[in-house]
PDB file of C-alpha atoms in Angstrom:
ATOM      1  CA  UNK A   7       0.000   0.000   0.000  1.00 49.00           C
ATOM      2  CA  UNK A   8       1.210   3.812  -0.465  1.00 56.00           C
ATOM      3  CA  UNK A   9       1.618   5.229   2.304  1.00 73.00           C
ATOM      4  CA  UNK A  10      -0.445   8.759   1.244  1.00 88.00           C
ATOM      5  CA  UNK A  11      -4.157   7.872   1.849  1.00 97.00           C
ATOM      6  CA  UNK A  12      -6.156   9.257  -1.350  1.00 96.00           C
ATOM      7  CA  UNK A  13      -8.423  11.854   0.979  1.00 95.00           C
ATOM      8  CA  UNK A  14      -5.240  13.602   2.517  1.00 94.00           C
ATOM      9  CA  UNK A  15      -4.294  14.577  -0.648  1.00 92.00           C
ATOM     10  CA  UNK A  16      -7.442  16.789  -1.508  1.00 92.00           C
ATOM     11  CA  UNK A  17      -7.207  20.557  -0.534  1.00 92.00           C
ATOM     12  CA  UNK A  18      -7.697  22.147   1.979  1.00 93.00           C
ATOM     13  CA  UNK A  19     -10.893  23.665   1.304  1.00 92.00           C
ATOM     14  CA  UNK A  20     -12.108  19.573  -0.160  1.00 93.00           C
ATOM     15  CA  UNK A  21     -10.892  18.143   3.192  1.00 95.00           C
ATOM     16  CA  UNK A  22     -14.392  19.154   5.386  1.00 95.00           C
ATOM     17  CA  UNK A  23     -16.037  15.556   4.069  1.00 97.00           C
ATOM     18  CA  UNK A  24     -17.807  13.927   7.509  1.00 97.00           C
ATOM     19  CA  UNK A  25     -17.515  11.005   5.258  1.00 97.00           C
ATOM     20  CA  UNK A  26     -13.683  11.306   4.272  1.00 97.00           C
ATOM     21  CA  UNK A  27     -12.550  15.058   5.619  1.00 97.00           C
ATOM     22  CA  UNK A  28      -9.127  15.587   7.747  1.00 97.00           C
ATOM     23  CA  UNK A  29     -10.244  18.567   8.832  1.00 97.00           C
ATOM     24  CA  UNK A  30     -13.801  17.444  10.038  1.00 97.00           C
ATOM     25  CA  UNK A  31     -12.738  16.398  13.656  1.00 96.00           C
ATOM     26  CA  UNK A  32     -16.218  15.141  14.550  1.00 96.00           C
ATOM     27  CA  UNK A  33     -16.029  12.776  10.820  1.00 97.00           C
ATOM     28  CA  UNK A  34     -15.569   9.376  10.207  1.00 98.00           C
ATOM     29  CA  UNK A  35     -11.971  10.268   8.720  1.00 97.00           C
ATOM     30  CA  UNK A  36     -11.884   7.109   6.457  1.00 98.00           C
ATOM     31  CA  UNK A  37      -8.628   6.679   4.498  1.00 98.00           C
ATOM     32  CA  UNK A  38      -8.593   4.677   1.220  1.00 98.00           C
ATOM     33  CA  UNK A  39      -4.933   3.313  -0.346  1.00 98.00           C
ATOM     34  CA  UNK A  40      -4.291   1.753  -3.228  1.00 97.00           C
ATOM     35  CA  UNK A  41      -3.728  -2.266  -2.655  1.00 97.00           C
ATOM     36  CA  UNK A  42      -2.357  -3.151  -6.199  1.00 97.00           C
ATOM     37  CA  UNK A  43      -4.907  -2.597  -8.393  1.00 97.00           C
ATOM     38  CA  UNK A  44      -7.255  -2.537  -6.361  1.00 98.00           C
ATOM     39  CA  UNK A  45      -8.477   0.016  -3.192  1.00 98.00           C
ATOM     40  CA  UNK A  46      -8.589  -0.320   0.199  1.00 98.00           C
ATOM     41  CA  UNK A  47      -9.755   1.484   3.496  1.00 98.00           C
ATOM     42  CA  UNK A  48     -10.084   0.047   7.102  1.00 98.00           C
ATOM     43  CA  UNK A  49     -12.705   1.413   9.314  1.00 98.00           C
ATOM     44  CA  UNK A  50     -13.496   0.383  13.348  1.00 98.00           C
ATOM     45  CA  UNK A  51     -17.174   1.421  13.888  1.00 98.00           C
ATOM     46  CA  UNK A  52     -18.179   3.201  16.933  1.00 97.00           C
ATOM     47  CA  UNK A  53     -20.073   2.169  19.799  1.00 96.00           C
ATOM     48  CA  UNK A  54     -23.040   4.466  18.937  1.00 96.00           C
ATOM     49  CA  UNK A  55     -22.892   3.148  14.899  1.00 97.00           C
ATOM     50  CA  UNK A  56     -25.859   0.955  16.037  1.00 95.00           C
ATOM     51  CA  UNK A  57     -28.510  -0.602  13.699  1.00 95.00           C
ATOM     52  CA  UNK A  58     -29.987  -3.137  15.437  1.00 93.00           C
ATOM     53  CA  UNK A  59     -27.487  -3.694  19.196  1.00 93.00           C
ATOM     54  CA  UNK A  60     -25.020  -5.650  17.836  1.00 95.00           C
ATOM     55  CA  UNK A  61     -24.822  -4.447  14.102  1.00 97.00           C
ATOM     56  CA  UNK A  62     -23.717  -1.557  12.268  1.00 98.00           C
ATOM     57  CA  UNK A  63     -26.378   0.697  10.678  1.00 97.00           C
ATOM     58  CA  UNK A  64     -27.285   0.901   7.600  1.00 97.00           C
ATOM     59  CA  UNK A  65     -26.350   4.507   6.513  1.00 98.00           C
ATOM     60  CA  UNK A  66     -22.795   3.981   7.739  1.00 98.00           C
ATOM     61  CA  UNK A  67     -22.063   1.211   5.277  1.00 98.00           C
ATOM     62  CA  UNK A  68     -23.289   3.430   2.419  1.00 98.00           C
ATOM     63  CA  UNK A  69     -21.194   6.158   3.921  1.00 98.00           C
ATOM     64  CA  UNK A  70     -17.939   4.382   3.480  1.00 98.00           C
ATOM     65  CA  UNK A  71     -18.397   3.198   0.154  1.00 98.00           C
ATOM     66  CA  UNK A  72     -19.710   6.330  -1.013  1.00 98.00           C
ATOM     67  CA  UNK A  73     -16.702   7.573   0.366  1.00 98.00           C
ATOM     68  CA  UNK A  74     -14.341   4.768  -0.933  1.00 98.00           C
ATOM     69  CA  UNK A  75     -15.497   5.535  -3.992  1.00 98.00           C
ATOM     70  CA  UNK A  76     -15.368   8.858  -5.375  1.00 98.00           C
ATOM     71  CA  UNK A  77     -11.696   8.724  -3.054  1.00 98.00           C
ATOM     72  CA  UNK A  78     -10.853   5.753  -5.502  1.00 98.00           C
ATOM     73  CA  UNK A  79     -12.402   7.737  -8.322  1.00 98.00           C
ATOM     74  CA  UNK A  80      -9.798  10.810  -7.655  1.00 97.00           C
ATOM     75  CA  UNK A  81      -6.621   8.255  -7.207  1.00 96.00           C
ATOM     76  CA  UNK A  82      -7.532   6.314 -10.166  1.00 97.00           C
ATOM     77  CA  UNK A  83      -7.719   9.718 -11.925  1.00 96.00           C
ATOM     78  CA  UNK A  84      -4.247  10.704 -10.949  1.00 94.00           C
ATOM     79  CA  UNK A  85      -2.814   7.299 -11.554  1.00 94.00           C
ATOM     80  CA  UNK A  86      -3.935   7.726 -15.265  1.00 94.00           C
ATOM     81  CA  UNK A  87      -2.268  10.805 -15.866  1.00 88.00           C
ATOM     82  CA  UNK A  88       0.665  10.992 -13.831  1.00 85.00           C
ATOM     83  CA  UNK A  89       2.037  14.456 -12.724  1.00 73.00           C
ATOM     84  CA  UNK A  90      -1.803  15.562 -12.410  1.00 81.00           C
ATOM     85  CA  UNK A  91      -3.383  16.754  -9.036  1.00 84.00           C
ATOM     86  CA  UNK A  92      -6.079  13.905  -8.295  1.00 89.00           C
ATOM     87  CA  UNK A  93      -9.062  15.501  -8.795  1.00 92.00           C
ATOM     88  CA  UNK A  94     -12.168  15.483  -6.828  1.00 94.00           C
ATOM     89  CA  UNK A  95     -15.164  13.647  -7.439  1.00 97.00           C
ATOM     90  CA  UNK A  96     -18.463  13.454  -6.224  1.00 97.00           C
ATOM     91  CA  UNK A  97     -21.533  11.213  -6.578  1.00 98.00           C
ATOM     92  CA  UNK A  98     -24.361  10.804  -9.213  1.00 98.00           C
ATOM     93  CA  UNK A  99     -25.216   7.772  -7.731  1.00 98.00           C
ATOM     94  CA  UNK A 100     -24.674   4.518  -5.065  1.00 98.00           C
ATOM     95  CA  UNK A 101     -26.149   1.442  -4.944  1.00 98.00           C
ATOM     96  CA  UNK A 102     -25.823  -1.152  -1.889  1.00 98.00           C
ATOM     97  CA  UNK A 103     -26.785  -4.536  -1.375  1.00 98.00           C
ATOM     98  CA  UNK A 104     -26.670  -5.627   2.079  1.00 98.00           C
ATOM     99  CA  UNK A 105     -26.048  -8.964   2.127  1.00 98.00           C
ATOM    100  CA  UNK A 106     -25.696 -10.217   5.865  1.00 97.00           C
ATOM    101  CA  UNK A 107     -26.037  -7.973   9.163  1.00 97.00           C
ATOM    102  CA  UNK A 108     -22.685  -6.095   9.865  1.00 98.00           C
ATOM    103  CA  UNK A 109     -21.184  -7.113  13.090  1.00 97.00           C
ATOM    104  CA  UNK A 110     -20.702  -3.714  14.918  1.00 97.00           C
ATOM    105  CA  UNK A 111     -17.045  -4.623  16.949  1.00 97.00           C
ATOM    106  CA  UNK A 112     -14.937  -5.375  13.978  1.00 97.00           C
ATOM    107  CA  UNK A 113     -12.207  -3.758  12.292  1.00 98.00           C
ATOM    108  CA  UNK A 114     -14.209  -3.504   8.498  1.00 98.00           C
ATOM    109  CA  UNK A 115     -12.507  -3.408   5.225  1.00 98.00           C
ATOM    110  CA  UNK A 116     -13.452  -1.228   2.539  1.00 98.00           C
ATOM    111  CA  UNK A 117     -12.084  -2.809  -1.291  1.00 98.00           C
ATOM    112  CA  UNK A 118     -12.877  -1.252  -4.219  1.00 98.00           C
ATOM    113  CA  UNK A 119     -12.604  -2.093  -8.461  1.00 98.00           C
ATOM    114  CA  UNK A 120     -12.247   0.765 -10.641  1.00 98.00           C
ATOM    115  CA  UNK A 121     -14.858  -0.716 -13.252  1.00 98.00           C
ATOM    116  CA  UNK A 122     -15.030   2.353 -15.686  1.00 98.00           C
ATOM    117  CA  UNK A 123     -12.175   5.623 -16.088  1.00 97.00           C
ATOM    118  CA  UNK A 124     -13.400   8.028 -18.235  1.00 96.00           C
ATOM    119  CA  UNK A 125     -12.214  11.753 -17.914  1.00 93.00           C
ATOM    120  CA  UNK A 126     -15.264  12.334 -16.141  1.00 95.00           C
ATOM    121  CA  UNK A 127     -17.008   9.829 -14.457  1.00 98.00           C
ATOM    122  CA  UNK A 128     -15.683   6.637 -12.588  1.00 98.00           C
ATOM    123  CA  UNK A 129     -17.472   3.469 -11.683  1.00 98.00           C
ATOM    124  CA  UNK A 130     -16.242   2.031  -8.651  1.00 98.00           C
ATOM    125  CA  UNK A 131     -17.051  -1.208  -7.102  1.00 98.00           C
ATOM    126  CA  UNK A 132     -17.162  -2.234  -3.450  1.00 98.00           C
ATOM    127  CA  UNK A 133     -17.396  -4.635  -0.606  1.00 98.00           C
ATOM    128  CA  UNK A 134     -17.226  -4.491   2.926  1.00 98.00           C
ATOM    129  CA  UNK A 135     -16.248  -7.196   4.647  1.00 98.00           C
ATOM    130  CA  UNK A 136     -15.917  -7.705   8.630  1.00 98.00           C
ATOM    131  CA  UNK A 137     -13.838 -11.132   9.696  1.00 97.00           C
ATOM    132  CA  UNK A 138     -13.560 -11.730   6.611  1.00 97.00           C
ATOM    133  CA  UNK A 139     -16.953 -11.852   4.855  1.00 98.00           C
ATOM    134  CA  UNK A 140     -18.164  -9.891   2.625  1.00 98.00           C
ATOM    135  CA  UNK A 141     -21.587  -7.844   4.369  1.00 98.00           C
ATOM    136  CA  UNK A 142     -22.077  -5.537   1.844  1.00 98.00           C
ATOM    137  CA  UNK A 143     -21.629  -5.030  -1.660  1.00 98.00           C
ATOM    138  CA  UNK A 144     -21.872  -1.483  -3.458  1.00 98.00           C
ATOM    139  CA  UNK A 145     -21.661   0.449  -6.070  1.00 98.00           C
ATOM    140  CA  UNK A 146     -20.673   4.275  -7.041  1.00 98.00           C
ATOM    141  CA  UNK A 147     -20.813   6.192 -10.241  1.00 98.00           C
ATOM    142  CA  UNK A 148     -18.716   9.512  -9.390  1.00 98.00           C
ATOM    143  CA  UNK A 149     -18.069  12.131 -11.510  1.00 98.00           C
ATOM    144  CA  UNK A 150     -15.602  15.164 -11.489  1.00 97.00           C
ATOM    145  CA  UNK A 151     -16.496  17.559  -9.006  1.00 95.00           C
ATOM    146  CA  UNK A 152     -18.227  20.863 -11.304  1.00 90.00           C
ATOM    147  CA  UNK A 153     -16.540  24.070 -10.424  1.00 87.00           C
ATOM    148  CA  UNK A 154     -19.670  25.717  -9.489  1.00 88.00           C
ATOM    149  CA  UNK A 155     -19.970  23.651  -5.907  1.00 88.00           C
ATOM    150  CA  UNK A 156     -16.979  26.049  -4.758  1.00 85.00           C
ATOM    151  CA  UNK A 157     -18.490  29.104  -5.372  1.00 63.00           C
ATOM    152  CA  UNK A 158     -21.117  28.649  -2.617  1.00 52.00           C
TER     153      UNK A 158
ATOM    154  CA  UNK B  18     -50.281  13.713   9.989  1.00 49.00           C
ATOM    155  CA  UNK B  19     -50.365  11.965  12.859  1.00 56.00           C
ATOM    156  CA  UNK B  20     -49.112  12.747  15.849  1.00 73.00           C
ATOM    157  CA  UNK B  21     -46.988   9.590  16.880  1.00 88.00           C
ATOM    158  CA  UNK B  22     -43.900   8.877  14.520  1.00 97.00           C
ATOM    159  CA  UNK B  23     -42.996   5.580  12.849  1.00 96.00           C
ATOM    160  CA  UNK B  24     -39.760   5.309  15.018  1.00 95.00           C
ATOM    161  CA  UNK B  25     -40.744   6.289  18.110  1.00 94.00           C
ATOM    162  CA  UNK B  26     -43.789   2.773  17.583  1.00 92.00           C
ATOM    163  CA  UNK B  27     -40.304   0.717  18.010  1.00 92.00           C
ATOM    164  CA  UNK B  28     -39.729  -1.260  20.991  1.00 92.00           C
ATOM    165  CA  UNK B  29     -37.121  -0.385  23.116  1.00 93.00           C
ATOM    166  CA  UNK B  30     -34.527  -3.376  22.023  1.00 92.00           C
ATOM    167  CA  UNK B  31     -35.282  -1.937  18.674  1.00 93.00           C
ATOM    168  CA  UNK B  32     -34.741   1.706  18.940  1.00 95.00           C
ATOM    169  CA  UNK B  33     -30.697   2.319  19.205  1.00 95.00           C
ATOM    170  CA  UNK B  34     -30.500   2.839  15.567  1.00 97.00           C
ATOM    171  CA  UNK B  35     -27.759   5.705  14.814  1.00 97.00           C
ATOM    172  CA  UNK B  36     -29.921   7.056  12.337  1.00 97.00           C
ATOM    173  CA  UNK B  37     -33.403   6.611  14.048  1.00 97.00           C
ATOM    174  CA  UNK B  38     -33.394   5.440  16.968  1.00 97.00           C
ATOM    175  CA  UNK B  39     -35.085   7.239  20.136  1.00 97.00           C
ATOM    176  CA  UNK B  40     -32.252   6.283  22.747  1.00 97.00           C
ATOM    177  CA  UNK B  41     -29.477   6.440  20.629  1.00 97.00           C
ATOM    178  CA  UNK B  42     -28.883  10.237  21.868  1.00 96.00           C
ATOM    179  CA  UNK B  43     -25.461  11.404  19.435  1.00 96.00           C
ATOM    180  CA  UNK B  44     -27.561   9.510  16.423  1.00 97.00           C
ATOM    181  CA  UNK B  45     -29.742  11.571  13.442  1.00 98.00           C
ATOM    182  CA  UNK B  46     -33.086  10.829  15.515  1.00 97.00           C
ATOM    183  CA  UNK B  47     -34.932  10.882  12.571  1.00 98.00           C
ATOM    184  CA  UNK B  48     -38.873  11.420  12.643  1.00 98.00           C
ATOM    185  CA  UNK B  49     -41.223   9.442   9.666  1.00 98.00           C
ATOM    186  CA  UNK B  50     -45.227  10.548   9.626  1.00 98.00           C
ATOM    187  CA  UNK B  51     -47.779   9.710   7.475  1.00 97.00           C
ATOM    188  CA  UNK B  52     -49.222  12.249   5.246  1.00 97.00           C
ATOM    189  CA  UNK B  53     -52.013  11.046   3.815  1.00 97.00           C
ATOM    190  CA  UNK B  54     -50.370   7.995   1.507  1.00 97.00           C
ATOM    191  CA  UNK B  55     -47.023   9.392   1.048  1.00 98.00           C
ATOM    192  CA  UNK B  56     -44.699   9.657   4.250  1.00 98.00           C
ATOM    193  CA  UNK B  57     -42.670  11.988   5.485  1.00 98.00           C
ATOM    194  CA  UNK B  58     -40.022  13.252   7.120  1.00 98.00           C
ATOM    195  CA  UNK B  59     -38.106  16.830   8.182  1.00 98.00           C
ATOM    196  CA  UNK B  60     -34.277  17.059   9.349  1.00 98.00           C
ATOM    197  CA  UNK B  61     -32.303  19.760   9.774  1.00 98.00           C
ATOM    198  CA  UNK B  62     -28.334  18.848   8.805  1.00 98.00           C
ATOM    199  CA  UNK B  63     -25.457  19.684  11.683  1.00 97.00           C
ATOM    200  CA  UNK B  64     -22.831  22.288  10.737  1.00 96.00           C
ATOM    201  CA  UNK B  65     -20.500  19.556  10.821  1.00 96.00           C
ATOM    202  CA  UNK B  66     -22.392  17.465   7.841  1.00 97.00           C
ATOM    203  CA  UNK B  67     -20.214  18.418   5.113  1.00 95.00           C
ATOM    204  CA  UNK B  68     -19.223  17.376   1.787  1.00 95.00           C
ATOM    205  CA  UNK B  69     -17.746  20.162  -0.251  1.00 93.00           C
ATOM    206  CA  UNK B  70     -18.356  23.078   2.312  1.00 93.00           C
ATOM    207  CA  UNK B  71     -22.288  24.508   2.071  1.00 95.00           C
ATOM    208  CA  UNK B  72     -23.577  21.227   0.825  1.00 97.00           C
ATOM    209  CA  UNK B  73     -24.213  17.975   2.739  1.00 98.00           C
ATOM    210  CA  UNK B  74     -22.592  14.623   2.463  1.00 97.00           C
ATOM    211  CA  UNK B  75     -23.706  11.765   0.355  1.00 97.00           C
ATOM    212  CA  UNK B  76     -23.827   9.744   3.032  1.00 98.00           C
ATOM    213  CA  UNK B  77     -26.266  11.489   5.339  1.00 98.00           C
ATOM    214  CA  UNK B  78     -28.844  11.473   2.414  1.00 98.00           C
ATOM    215  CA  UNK B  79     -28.185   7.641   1.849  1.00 98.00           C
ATOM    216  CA  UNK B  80     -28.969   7.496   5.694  1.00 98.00           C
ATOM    217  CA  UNK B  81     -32.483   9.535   5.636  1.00 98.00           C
ATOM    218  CA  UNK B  82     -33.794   7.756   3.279  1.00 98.00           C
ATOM    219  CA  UNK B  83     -32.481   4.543   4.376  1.00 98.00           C
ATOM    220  CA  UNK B  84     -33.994   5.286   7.622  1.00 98.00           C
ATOM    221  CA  UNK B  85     -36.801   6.652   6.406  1.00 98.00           C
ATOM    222  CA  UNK B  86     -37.682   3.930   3.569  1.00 98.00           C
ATOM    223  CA  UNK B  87     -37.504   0.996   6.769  1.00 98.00           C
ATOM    224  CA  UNK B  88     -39.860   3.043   8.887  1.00 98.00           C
ATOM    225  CA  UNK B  89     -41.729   3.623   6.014  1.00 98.00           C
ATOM    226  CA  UNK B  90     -42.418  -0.444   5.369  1.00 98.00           C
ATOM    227  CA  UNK B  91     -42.817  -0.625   9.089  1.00 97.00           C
ATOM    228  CA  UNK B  92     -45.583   1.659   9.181  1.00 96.00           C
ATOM    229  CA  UNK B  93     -47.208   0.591   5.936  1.00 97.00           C
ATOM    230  CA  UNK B  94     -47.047  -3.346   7.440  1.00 96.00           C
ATOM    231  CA  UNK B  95     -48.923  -1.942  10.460  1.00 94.00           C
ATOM    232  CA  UNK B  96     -51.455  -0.249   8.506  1.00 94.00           C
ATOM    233  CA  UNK B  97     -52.235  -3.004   6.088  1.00 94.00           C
ATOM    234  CA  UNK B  98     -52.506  -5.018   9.504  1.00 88.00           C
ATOM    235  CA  UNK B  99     -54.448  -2.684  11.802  1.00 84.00           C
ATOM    236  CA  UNK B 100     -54.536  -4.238  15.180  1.00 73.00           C
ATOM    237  CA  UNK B 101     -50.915  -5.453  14.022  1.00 81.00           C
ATOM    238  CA  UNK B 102     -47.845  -3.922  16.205  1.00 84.00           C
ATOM    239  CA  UNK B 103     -45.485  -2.547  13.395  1.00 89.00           C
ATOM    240  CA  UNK B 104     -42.563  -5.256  12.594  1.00 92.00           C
ATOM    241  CA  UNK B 105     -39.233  -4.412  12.302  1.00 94.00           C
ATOM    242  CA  UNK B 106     -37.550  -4.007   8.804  1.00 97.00           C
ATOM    243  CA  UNK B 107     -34.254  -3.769   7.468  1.00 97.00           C
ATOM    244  CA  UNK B 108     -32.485  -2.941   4.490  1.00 98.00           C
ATOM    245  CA  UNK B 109     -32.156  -5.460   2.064  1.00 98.00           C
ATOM    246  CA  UNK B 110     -30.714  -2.806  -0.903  1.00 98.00           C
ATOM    247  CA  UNK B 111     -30.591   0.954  -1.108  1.00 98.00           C
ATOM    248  CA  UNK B 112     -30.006   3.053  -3.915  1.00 98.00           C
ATOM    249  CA  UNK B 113     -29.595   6.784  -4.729  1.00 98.00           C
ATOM    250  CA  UNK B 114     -29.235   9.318  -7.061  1.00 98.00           C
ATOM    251  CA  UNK B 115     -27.620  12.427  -6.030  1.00 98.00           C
ATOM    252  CA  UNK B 116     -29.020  15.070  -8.757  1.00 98.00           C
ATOM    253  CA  UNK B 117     -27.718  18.079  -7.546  1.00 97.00           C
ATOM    254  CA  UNK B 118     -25.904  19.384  -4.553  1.00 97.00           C
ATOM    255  CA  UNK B 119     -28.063  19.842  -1.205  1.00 98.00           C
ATOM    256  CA  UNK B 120     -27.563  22.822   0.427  1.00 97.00           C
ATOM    257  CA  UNK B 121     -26.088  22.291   4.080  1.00 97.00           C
ATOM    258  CA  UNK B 122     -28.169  25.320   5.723  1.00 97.00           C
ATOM    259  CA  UNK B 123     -31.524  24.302   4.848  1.00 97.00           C
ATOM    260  CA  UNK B 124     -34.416  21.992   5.875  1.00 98.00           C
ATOM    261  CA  UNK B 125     -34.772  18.673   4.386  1.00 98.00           C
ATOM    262  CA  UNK B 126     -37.708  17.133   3.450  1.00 98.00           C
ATOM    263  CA  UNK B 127     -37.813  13.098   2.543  1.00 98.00           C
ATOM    264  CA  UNK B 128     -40.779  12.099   1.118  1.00 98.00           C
ATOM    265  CA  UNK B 129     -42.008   8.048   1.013  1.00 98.00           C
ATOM    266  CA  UNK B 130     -44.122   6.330  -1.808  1.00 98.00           C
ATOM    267  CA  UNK B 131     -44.636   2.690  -0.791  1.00 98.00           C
ATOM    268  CA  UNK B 132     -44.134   0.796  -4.107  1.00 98.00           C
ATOM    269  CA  UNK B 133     -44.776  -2.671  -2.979  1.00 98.00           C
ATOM    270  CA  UNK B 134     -46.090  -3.973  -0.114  1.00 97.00           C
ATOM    271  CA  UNK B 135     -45.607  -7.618   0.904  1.00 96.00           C
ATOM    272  CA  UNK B 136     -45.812  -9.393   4.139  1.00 93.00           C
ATOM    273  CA  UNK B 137     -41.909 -10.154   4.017  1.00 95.00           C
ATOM    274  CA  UNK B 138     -40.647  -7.012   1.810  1.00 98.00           C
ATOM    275  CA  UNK B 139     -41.501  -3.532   1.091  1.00 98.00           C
ATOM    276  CA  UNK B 140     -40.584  -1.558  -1.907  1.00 98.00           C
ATOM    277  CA  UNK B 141     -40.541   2.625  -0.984  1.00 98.00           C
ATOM    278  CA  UNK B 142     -39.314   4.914  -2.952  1.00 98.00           C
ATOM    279  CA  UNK B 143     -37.943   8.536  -1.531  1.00 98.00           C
ATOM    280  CA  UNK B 144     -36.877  11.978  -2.512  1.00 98.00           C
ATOM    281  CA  UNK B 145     -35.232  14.529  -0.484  1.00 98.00           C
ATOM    282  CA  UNK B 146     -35.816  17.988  -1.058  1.00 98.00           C
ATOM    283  CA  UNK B 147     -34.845  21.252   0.125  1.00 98.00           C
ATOM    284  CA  UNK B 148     -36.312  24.411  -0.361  1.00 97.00           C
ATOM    285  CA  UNK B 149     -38.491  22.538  -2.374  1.00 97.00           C
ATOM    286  CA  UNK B 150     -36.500  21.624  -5.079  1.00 98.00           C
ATOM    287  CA  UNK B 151     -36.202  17.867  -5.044  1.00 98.00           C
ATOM    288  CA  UNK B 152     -31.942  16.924  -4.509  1.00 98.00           C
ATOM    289  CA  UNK B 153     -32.059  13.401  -4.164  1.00 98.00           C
ATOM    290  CA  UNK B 154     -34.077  10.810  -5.122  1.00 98.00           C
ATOM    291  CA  UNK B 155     -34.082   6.910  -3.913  1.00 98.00           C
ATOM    292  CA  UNK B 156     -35.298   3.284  -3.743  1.00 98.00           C
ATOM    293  CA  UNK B 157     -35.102   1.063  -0.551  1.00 98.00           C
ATOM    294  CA  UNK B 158     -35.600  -2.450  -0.548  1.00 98.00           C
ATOM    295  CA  UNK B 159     -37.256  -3.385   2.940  1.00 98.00           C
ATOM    296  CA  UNK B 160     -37.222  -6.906   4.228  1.00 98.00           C
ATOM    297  CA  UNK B 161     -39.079  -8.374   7.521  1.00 97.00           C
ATOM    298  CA  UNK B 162     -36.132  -8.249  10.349  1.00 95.00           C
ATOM    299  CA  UNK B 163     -34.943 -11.933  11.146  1.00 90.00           C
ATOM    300  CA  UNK B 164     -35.672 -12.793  14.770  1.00 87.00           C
ATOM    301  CA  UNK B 165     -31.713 -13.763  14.497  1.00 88.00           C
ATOM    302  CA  UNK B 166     -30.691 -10.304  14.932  1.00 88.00           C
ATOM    303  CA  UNK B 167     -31.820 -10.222  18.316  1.00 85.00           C
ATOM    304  CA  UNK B 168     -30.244 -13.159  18.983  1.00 63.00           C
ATOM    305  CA  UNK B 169     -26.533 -11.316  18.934  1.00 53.00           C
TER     306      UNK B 169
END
């Protein structure tokens, strides 16, 4: 793995995310690294990430690989043209399947597939796993960031 | 709409959910009413739910209207069964489209169409919208909670 996750190399002013952000202390701070070809991010749910007691909730798993995936999105835009800033992406859309309930005190892993690289838009892939087994499987179409969202 | 929401018709084992659960007190506490045949539901982002600053993350959508879609079938089970206490349901798939940035300082509304109702899975489809202007739009696929998640 690199040792630069994907989401500290964003600006400043693109590192708020709750999702993803370094500089959103209350945020989930999740940090995706390449793994080959592939992308990874570990994430240890909190105690208060409850679904049902026991399990993780729902919205957090769609979190992280919302987040996994336009982070993926921006590295896998870099790695194609080397020497470029990775831009940002955000999302047009996410799809998740959850598959079994998601044990609440394990480490998870976060592994994404860059399906589709076009200048604009990315398809990622995901799973999230905990022990081992997959618990979710996902889906993200993200697309370059428009300038507009900065002039807010 | 009535006075008594869809969450807080949960039993106590059941309501610890991060996004709507009544004792879960640092969780989104979401709120789902009937309005007539549609449901609904109003939340009010934290400062602190960023994506690109002045717009919320993708995540916290994905997490109203997964929340909101659940208590949704829940509600719609009960009333289809009137006598009935409303059963638990999860999330069997979730997707979204995010069709335009949603504005961080505003009021959200989520909005519920039950697509299909069965006794084991429920079909409801959701938009949020702020300031009236519809920002996301979704599909959650509700099944009947195993007793084996209580089990853990």
């Amino acid at each position: 793995m690199d040792d630069d996750a994907f989401q500290d190399r964003y600006p400043e002013e693109l590192s708020h995310c709750y999702g993803c952000g370094r500089l959103n202390p209350d945020g989930l701070q999740l940090k995706s690294y390449w793994d080959g070809d592939e992308t990874v991010a570990r994430f240890r749910p909190r105690s208060n990430h409850t679904a049902v007691p026991g399990y993780v909730y729902g919205g957090l798993l769609a979190s992280l690989i919302d987040c996994h995936g336009t982070g993926s999105a921006s590295a896998a835009a870099a790695r194609a043209h080397r020497g470029q800033a990775p831009p940002r992406f955000v999302t047009a859309s996410l799809h998740v399947d959850y598959l079994r309930p998601t044990p609440i005190d394990a480490e998870l892993e976060i592994r994404g597939v860059i399906k589709e690289l076009k200048e604009k838009k990315v398809v990622v892939s995901a799973t999230v796993s905990a022990d081992g087994v997959v618990c979710a499987r996902g889906e993200v179409v993200a697309v370059r960031m428009p300038e507009s969202m900065l002039q807010r």
